[in-house]
Amino acid sequence: MAITAKIDGVAVATQANVYFDGKCVSHSIQFANGTKKSVGVILPATLTFNTGAPEIMEGVAGSCRVRMKGEAEWKAYGAGESFNVPGNSSFDIEVVGEPYHYICHFG
């Protein structure tokens, strides 16, 4: 069962952010204190994301493998796990099977 929280002072972009021909779809959220996050899903694919600000990717459901810029090794992450991405960098993410649901914390 999905739980929906009501939070005063929160703005949610109703238009989706669609990347990689629909393989990644998210919605942007901004809190009253200026904090920004996005909530989304990545369908099975291998994609490369570039970052401006530092990010924390928090897995909600599904799993993925991630390779940070300049690294040779892939690391696996599942629901309840997170990984940090430096600002002005990039990472490769591979999703196989079930979609990977995430919350991205910016800043």
mmCIF file of N, CA, C and O in Angstrom, residues 10-91:
data_model
loop_
_atom_site.group_PDB
_atom_site.id
_atom_site.type_symbol
_atom_site.label_atom_id
_atom_site.label_comp_id
_atom_site.label_asym_id
_atom_site.label_seq_id
_atom_site.Cartn_x
_atom_site.Cartn_y
_atom_site.Cartn_z
ATOM 1 N N VAL A 10 5.349 22.632 0.416
ATOM 2 C CA VAL A 10 6.097 21.823 -0.540
ATOM 3 C C VAL A 10 5.524 22.042 -1.936
ATOM 4 O O VAL A 10 4.311 22.003 -2.127
ATOM 5 N N ALA A 11 6.420 22.267 -2.906
ATOM 6 C CA ALA A 11 6.002 22.420 -4.296
ATOM 7 C C ALA A 11 6.435 21.180 -5.073
ATOM 8 O O ALA A 11 7.602 20.776 -4.990
ATOM 9 N N VAL A 12 5.489 20.585 -5.802
ATOM 10 C CA VAL A 12 5.779 19.410 -6.620
ATOM 11 C C VAL A 12 5.516 19.773 -8.077
ATOM 12 O O VAL A 12 4.429 20.247 -8.408
ATOM 13 N N ALA A 13 6.521 19.569 -8.919
ATOM 14 C CA ALA A 13 6.352 19.832 -10.351
ATOM 15 C C ALA A 13 5.440 18.757 -10.928
ATOM 16 O O ALA A 13 5.726 17.566 -10.811
ATOM 17 N N THR A 14 4.329 19.176 -11.498
ATOM 18 C CA THR A 14 3.395 18.194 -12.054
ATOM 19 C C THR A 14 3.860 17.669 -13.405
ATOM 20 O O THR A 14 3.469 16.580 -13.808
ATOM 21 N N GLN A 15 4.694 18.428 -14.089
ATOM 22 C CA GLN A 15 5.249 17.945 -15.349
ATOM 23 C C GLN A 15 6.468 17.090 -15.040
ATOM 24 O O GLN A 15 7.382 17.504 -14.332
ATOM 25 N N ALA A 16 6.478 15.891 -15.585
ATOM 26 C CA ALA A 16 7.571 14.951 -15.323
ATOM 27 C C ALA A 16 8.847 15.363 -16.041
ATOM 28 O O ALA A 16 8.810 15.958 -17.117
ATOM 29 N N ASN A 17 9.970 15.021 -15.422
ATOM 30 C CA ASN A 17 11.274 15.100 -16.073
ATOM 31 C C ASN A 17 11.461 13.750 -16.765
ATOM 32 O O ASN A 17 11.472 12.719 -16.098
ATOM 33 N N VAL A 18 11.570 13.751 -18.076
ATOM 34 C CA VAL A 18 11.693 12.506 -18.834
ATOM 35 C C VAL A 18 13.057 12.488 -19.506
ATOM 36 O O VAL A 18 13.388 13.389 -20.273
ATOM 37 N N TYR A 19 13.849 11.466 -19.181
ATOM 38 C CA TYR A 19 15.209 11.343 -19.707
ATOM 39 C C TYR A 19 15.358 10.031 -20.466
ATOM 40 O O TYR A 19 14.667 9.055 -20.172
ATOM 41 N N PHE A 20 16.306 10.017 -21.384
ATOM 42 C CA PHE A 20 16.689 8.795 -22.091
ATOM 43 C C PHE A 20 15.478 8.091 -22.710
ATOM 44 O O PHE A 20 15.231 6.903 -22.472
ATOM 45 N N ASP A 21 14.703 8.853 -23.496
ATOM 46 C CA ASP A 21 13.539 8.301 -24.197
ATOM 47 C C ASP A 21 12.567 7.589 -23.265
ATOM 48 O O ASP A 21 11.986 6.561 -23.600
ATOM 49 N N GLY A 22 12.410 8.113 -22.056
ATOM 50 C CA GLY A 22 11.452 7.564 -21.112
ATOM 51 C C GLY A 22 11.992 6.469 -20.211
ATOM 52 O O GLY A 22 11.254 5.916 -19.402
ATOM 53 N N LYS A 23 13.270 6.178 -20.299
ATOM 54 C CA LYS A 23 13.844 5.131 -19.434
ATOM 55 C C LYS A 23 14.023 5.621 -17.996
ATOM 56 O O LYS A 23 14.190 4.822 -17.085
ATOM 57 N N CYS A 24 13.995 6.934 -17.804
ATOM 58 C CA CYS A 24 14.035 7.525 -16.468
ATOM 59 C C CYS A 24 12.997 8.647 -16.426
ATOM 60 O O CYS A 24 13.005 9.535 -17.277
ATOM 61 N N VAL A 25 12.104 8.574 -15.437
ATOM 62 C CA VAL A 25 11.069 9.588 -15.271
ATOM 63 C C VAL A 25 11.040 9.993 -13.801
ATOM 64 O O VAL A 25 11.031 9.132 -12.919
ATOM 65 N N SER A 26 11.038 11.297 -13.560
ATOM 66 C CA SER A 26 11.012 11.775 -12.175
ATOM 67 C C SER A 26 10.162 13.029 -12.062
ATOM 68 O O SER A 26 9.808 13.656 -13.059
ATOM 69 N N HIS A 27 9.860 13.384 -10.816
ATOM 70 C CA HIS A 27 9.173 14.638 -10.508
ATOM 71 C C HIS A 27 10.011 15.398 -9.494
ATOM 72 O O HIS A 27 10.518 14.813 -8.534
ATOM 73 N N SER A 28 10.144 16.701 -9.712
ATOM 74 C CA SER A 28 10.923 17.562 -8.821
ATOM 75 C C SER A 28 10.066 18.036 -7.659
ATOM 76 O O SER A 28 8.882 18.330 -7.827
ATOM 77 N N ILE A 29 10.710 18.116 -6.493
ATOM 78 C CA ILE A 29 10.044 18.571 -5.280
ATOM 79 C C ILE A 29 10.926 19.647 -4.645
ATOM 80 O O ILE A 29 12.139 19.478 -4.561
ATOM 81 N N GLN A 30 10.303 20.748 -4.195
ATOM 82 C CA GLN A 30 11.039 21.775 -3.470
ATOM 83 C C GLN A 30 10.324 22.039 -2.158
ATOM 84 O O GLN A 30 9.120 22.293 -2.127
ATOM 85 N N PHE A 31 11.098 21.978 -1.069
ATOM 86 C CA PHE A 31 10.556 22.188 0.264
ATOM 87 C C PHE A 31 10.630 23.668 0.632
ATOM 88 O O PHE A 31 11.370 24.436 0.019
ATOM 89 N N ALA A 32 9.877 24.061 1.647
ATOM 90 C CA ALA A 32 9.797 25.461 2.069
ATOM 91 C C ALA A 32 11.167 26.041 2.410
ATOM 92 O O ALA A 32 11.409 27.231 2.204
ATOM 93 N N ASN A 33 12.091 25.207 2.903
ATOM 94 C CA ASN A 33 13.424 25.689 3.271
ATOM 95 C C ASN A 33 14.388 25.755 2.085
ATOM 96 O O ASN A 33 15.565 26.032 2.252
ATOM 97 N N GLY A 34 13.901 25.471 0.863
ATOM 98 C CA GLY A 34 14.728 25.528 -0.340
ATOM 99 C C GLY A 34 15.350 24.203 -0.740
ATOM 100 O O GLY A 34 15.925 24.084 -1.818
ATOM 101 N N THR A 35 15.238 23.184 0.108
ATOM 102 C CA THR A 35 15.768 21.858 -0.213
ATOM 103 C C THR A 35 15.082 21.301 -1.453
ATOM 104 O O THR A 35 13.861 21.420 -1.589
ATOM 105 N N LYS A 36 15.880 20.689 -2.344
ATOM 106 C CA LYS A 36 15.332 20.112 -3.570
ATOM 107 C C LYS A 36 15.588 18.614 -3.612
ATOM 108 O O LYS A 36 16.655 18.146 -3.219
ATOM 109 N N LYS A 37 14.587 17.882 -4.100
ATOM 110 C CA LYS A 37 14.686 16.436 -4.280
ATOM 111 C C LYS A 37 13.949 16.084 -5.566
ATOM 112 O O LYS A 37 13.174 16.880 -6.091
ATOM 113 N N SER A 38 14.186 14.878 -6.050
ATOM 114 C CA SER A 38 13.343 14.347 -7.110
ATOM 115 C C SER A 38 12.992 12.918 -6.738
ATOM 116 O O SER A 38 13.747 12.230 -6.049
ATOM 117 N N VAL A 39 11.819 12.499 -7.168
ATOM 118 C CA VAL A 39 11.324 11.153 -6.916
ATOM 119 C C VAL A 39 11.065 10.535 -8.276
ATOM 120 O O VAL A 39 10.372 11.125 -9.109
ATOM 121 N N GLY A 40 11.664 9.357 -8.533
ATOM 122 C CA GLY A 40 11.510 8.816 -9.867
ATOM 123 C C GLY A 40 11.732 7.328 -9.961
ATOM 124 O O GLY A 40 11.882 6.622 -8.959
ATOM 125 N N VAL A 41 11.762 6.884 -11.206
ATOM 126 C CA VAL A 41 11.940 5.479 -11.522
ATOM 127 C C VAL A 41 12.835 5.362 -12.754
ATOM 128 O O VAL A 41 12.753 6.182 -13.669
ATOM 129 N N ILE A 42 13.702 4.352 -12.737
ATOM 130 C CA ILE A 42 14.546 4.040 -13.886
ATOM 131 C C ILE A 42 14.149 2.649 -14.358
ATOM 132 O O ILE A 42 14.166 1.692 -13.577
ATOM 133 N N LEU A 43 13.772 2.543 -15.616
ATOM 134 C CA LEU A 43 13.415 1.257 -16.210
ATOM 135 C C LEU A 43 14.685 0.504 -16.591
ATOM 136 O O LEU A 43 15.770 1.097 -16.645
ATOM 137 N N PRO A 44 14.590 -0.796 -16.854
ATOM 138 C CA PRO A 44 15.789 -1.559 -17.228
ATOM 139 C C PRO A 44 16.562 -0.891 -18.371
ATOM 140 O O PRO A 44 16.004 -0.640 -19.444
ATOM 141 N N ALA A 45 17.821 -0.572 -18.093
ATOM 142 C CA ALA A 45 18.690 0.107 -19.060
ATOM 143 C C ALA A 45 20.041 0.331 -18.397
ATOM 144 O O ALA A 45 20.196 0.152 -17.196
ATOM 145 N N THR A 46 21.015 0.760 -19.189
ATOM 146 C CA THR A 46 22.297 1.243 -18.682
ATOM 147 C C THR A 46 22.423 2.684 -19.142
ATOM 148 O O THR A 46 22.407 2.953 -20.345
ATOM 149 N N LEU A 47 22.498 3.613 -18.190
ATOM 150 C CA LEU A 47 22.449 5.043 -18.474
ATOM 151 C C LEU A 47 23.600 5.765 -17.789
ATOM 152 O O LEU A 47 24.130 5.288 -16.788
ATOM 153 N N THR A 48 23.960 6.937 -18.322
ATOM 154 C CA THR A 48 24.976 7.788 -17.707
ATOM 155 C C THR A 48 24.329 9.118 -17.338
ATOM 156 O O THR A 48 23.737 9.783 -18.191
ATOM 157 N N PHE A 49 24.441 9.484 -16.070
ATOM 158 C CA PHE A 49 23.910 10.746 -15.574
ATOM 159 C C PHE A 49 25.058 11.675 -15.223
ATOM 160 O O PHE A 49 26.049 11.249 -14.620
ATOM 161 N N ASN A 50 24.911 12.944 -15.553
ATOM 162 C CA ASN A 50 25.857 13.990 -15.164
ATOM 163 C C ASN A 50 25.248 14.765 -14.002
ATOM 164 O O ASN A 50 24.039 14.987 -13.973
ATOM 165 N N THR A 51 26.094 15.187 -13.060
ATOM 166 C CA THR A 51 25.606 15.934 -11.913
ATOM 167 C C THR A 51 26.140 17.364 -11.924
ATOM 168 O O THR A 51 27.242 17.609 -12.401
ATOM 169 N N GLY A 52 25.341 18.266 -11.422
ATOM 170 C CA GLY A 52 25.789 19.622 -11.165
ATOM 171 C C GLY A 52 26.106 19.723 -9.684
ATOM 172 O O GLY A 52 27.238 19.862 -9.263
ATOM 173 N N ALA A 53 25.063 19.583 -8.869
ATOM 174 C CA ALA A 53 25.204 19.588 -7.405
ATOM 175 C C ALA A 53 25.488 18.168 -6.919
ATOM 176 O O ALA A 53 25.166 17.203 -7.617
ATOM 177 N N PRO A 54 26.061 18.033 -5.730
ATOM 178 C CA PRO A 54 26.203 16.693 -5.145
ATOM 179 C C PRO A 54 24.822 16.066 -4.965
ATOM 180 O O PRO A 54 23.827 16.776 -4.755
ATOM 181 N N GLU A 55 24.749 14.750 -5.039
ATOM 182 C CA GLU A 55 23.487 14.035 -4.916
ATOM 183 C C GLU A 55 23.646 12.836 -3.986
ATOM 184 O O GLU A 55 24.705 12.222 -3.936
ATOM 185 N N ILE A 56 22.564 12.516 -3.306
ATOM 186 C CA ILE A 56 22.448 11.242 -2.606
ATOM 187 C C ILE A 56 21.278 10.526 -3.254
ATOM 188 O O ILE A 56 20.153 11.043 -3.266
ATOM 189 N N MET A 57 21.551 9.366 -3.818
ATOM 190 C CA MET A 57 20.516 8.552 -4.451
ATOM 191 C C MET A 57 20.074 7.494 -3.451
ATOM 192 O O MET A 57 20.869 6.644 -3.045
ATOM 193 N N GLU A 58 18.815 7.557 -3.053
ATOM 194 C CA GLU A 58 18.248 6.644 -2.066
ATOM 195 C C GLU A 58 17.319 5.659 -2.772
ATOM 196 O O GLU A 58 16.332 6.066 -3.396
ATOM 197 N N GLY A 59 17.615 4.378 -2.687
ATOM 198 C CA GLY A 59 16.781 3.358 -3.307
ATOM 199 C C GLY A 59 15.524 3.098 -2.501
ATOM 200 O O GLY A 59 15.584 2.911 -1.286
ATOM 201 N N VAL A 60 14.380 3.076 -3.178
ATOM 202 C CA VAL A 60 13.098 2.831 -2.536
ATOM 203 C C VAL A 60 12.605 1.420 -2.865
ATOM 204 O O VAL A 60 12.074 0.730 -2.009
ATOM 205 N N ALA A 61 12.788 0.991 -4.112
ATOM 206 C CA ALA A 61 12.390 -0.353 -4.541
ATOM 207 C C ALA A 61 13.255 -0.745 -5.727
ATOM 208 O O ALA A 61 13.776 0.106 -6.444
ATOM 209 N N GLY A 62 13.414 -2.041 -5.928
ATOM 210 C CA GLY A 62 14.241 -2.524 -7.028
ATOM 211 C C GLY A 62 15.714 -2.477 -6.654
ATOM 212 O O GLY A 62 16.075 -2.286 -5.494
ATOM 213 N N SER A 63 16.553 -2.666 -7.665
ATOM 214 C CA SER A 63 17.999 -2.655 -7.429
ATOM 215 C C SER A 63 18.708 -2.125 -8.666
ATOM 216 O O SER A 63 18.120 -2.020 -9.742
ATOM 217 N N CYS A 64 19.982 -1.798 -8.480
ATOM 218 C CA CYS A 64 20.790 -1.272 -9.570
ATOM 219 C C CYS A 64 22.257 -1.558 -9.301
ATOM 220 O O CYS A 64 22.628 -1.955 -8.188
ATOM 221 N N ARG A 65 23.057 -1.356 -10.327
ATOM 222 C CA ARG A 65 24.519 -1.345 -10.178
ATOM 223 C C ARG A 65 24.977 0.035 -10.601
ATOM 224 O O ARG A 65 24.436 0.610 -11.554
ATOM 225 N N VAL A 66 25.988 0.560 -9.908
ATOM 226 C CA VAL A 66 26.462 1.917 -10.160
ATOM 227 C C VAL A 66 27.975 1.909 -10.296
ATOM 228 O O VAL A 66 28.680 1.219 -9.560
ATOM 229 N N ARG A 67 28.459 2.709 -11.266
ATOM 230 C CA ARG A 67 29.900 2.920 -11.441
ATOM 231 C C ARG A 67 30.130 4.425 -11.492
ATOM 232 O O ARG A 67 29.607 5.119 -12.365
ATOM 233 N N MET A 68 30.908 4.909 -10.544
ATOM 234 C CA MET A 68 31.206 6.341 -10.485
ATOM 235 C C MET A 68 32.241 6.721 -11.534
ATOM 236 O O MET A 68 33.064 5.889 -11.939
ATOM 237 N N LYS A 69 32.211 7.965 -11.954
ATOM 238 C CA LYS A 69 33.172 8.486 -12.922
ATOM 239 C C LYS A 69 34.595 8.183 -12.453
ATOM 240 O O LYS A 69 34.933 8.400 -11.287
ATOM 241 N N GLY A 70 35.387 7.634 -13.349
ATOM 242 C CA GLY A 70 36.780 7.344 -13.053
ATOM 243 C C GLY A 70 37.019 6.020 -12.346
ATOM 244 O O GLY A 70 38.161 5.652 -12.107
ATOM 245 N N GLU A 71 35.957 5.301 -12.010
ATOM 246 C CA GLU A 71 36.105 4.010 -11.343
ATOM 247 C C GLU A 71 35.828 2.877 -12.319
ATOM 248 O O GLU A 71 35.018 3.022 -13.229
ATOM 249 N N ALA A 72 36.489 1.749 -12.117
ATOM 250 C CA ALA A 72 36.281 0.583 -12.975
ATOM 251 C C ALA A 72 35.237 -0.368 -12.391
ATOM 252 O O ALA A 72 34.569 -1.088 -13.125
ATOM 253 N N GLU A 73 35.085 -0.339 -11.079
ATOM 254 C CA GLU A 73 34.238 -1.302 -10.389
ATOM 255 C C GLU A 73 32.781 -0.833 -10.283
ATOM 256 O O GLU A 73 32.510 0.327 -9.985
ATOM 257 N N TRP A 74 31.860 -1.771 -10.531
ATOM 258 C CA TRP A 74 30.434 -1.531 -10.328
ATOM 259 C C TRP A 74 30.087 -1.948 -8.904
ATOM 260 O O TRP A 74 30.619 -2.938 -8.393
ATOM 261 N N LYS A 75 29.163 -1.217 -8.253
ATOM 262 C CA LYS A 75 28.687 -1.564 -6.912
ATOM 263 C C LYS A 75 27.171 -1.711 -6.959
ATOM 264 O O LYS A 75 26.491 -0.910 -7.602
ATOM 265 N N ALA A 76 26.661 -2.725 -6.269
ATOM 266 C CA ALA A 76 25.226 -3.005 -6.266
ATOM 267 C C ALA A 76 24.530 -2.293 -5.106
ATOM 268 O O ALA A 76 25.072 -2.194 -4.007
ATOM 269 N N TYR A 77 23.307 -1.798 -5.380
ATOM 270 C CA TYR A 77 22.485 -1.130 -4.376
ATOM 271 C C TYR A 77 21.049 -1.599 -4.533
ATOM 272 O O TYR A 77 20.574 -1.813 -5.647
ATOM 273 N N GLY A 78 20.359 -1.727 -3.406
ATOM 274 C CA GLY A 78 18.961 -2.136 -3.423
ATOM 275 C C GLY A 78 18.107 -1.190 -2.612
ATOM 276 O O GLY A 78 18.563 -0.139 -2.137
ATOM 277 N N ALA A 79 16.858 -1.589 -2.411
ATOM 278 C CA ALA A 79 15.925 -0.793 -1.619
ATOM 279 C C ALA A 79 16.485 -0.591 -0.217
ATOM 280 O O ALA A 79 17.065 -1.502 0.375
ATOM 281 N N GLY A 80 16.388 0.622 0.288
ATOM 282 C CA GLY A 80 16.888 0.945 1.615
ATOM 283 C C GLY A 80 18.359 1.316 1.648
ATOM 284 O O GLY A 80 18.879 1.661 2.699
ATOM 285 N N GLU A 81 19.021 1.267 0.496
ATOM 286 C CA GLU A 81 20.440 1.630 0.416
ATOM 287 C C GLU A 81 20.585 2.911 -0.390
ATOM 288 O O GLU A 81 19.731 3.239 -1.215
ATOM 289 N N SER A 82 21.682 3.623 -0.151
ATOM 290 C CA SER A 82 21.911 4.859 -0.898
ATOM 291 C C SER A 82 23.371 4.970 -1.293
ATOM 292 O O SER A 82 24.231 4.283 -0.744
ATOM 293 N N PHE A 83 23.617 5.849 -2.278
ATOM 294 C CA PHE A 83 24.992 6.133 -2.686
ATOM 295 C C PHE A 83 25.126 7.625 -2.946
ATOM 296 O O PHE A 83 24.162 8.305 -3.296
ATOM 297 N N ASN A 84 26.335 8.131 -2.721
ATOM 298 C CA ASN A 84 26.632 9.556 -2.896
ATOM 299 C C ASN A 84 27.327 9.784 -4.224
ATOM 300 O O ASN A 84 28.210 9.008 -4.605
ATOM 301 N N VAL A 85 26.952 10.869 -4.881
ATOM 302 C CA VAL A 85 27.578 11.260 -6.139
ATOM 303 C C VAL A 85 28.106 12.682 -5.972
ATOM 304 O O VAL A 85 27.346 13.576 -5.583
ATOM 305 N N PRO A 86 29.394 12.908 -6.237
ATOM 306 C CA PRO A 86 29.940 14.268 -6.122
ATOM 307 C C PRO A 86 29.307 15.219 -7.144
ATOM 308 O O PRO A 86 28.815 14.787 -8.193
ATOM 309 N N GLY A 87 29.348 16.499 -6.846
ATOM 310 C CA GLY A 87 28.905 17.505 -7.803
ATOM 311 C C GLY A 87 29.860 17.586 -8.983
ATOM 312 O O GLY A 87 31.017 17.184 -8.877
ATOM 313 N N ASN A 88 29.353 18.053 -10.100
ATOM 314 C CA ASN A 88 30.142 18.207 -11.324
ATOM 315 C C ASN A 88 30.873 16.921 -11.684
ATOM 316 O O ASN A 88 32.067 16.914 -11.945
ATOM 317 N N SER A 89 30.130 15.834 -11.669
ATOM 318 C CA SER A 89 30.684 14.515 -11.956
ATOM 319 C C SER A 89 29.680 13.745 -12.803
ATOM 320 O O SER A 89 28.785 14.337 -13.402
ATOM 321 N N SER A 90 29.817 12.430 -12.820
ATOM 322 C CA SER A 90 28.855 11.579 -13.514
ATOM 323 C C SER A 90 28.898 10.184 -12.928
ATOM 324 O O SER A 90 29.812 9.845 -12.173
ATOM 325 N N PHE A 91 27.877 9.402 -13.268
ATOM 326 C CA PHE A 91 27.858 8.005 -12.861
ATOM 327 C C PHE A 91 27.065 7.206 -13.886
ATOM 328 O O PHE A 91 26.159 7.726 -14.528
#
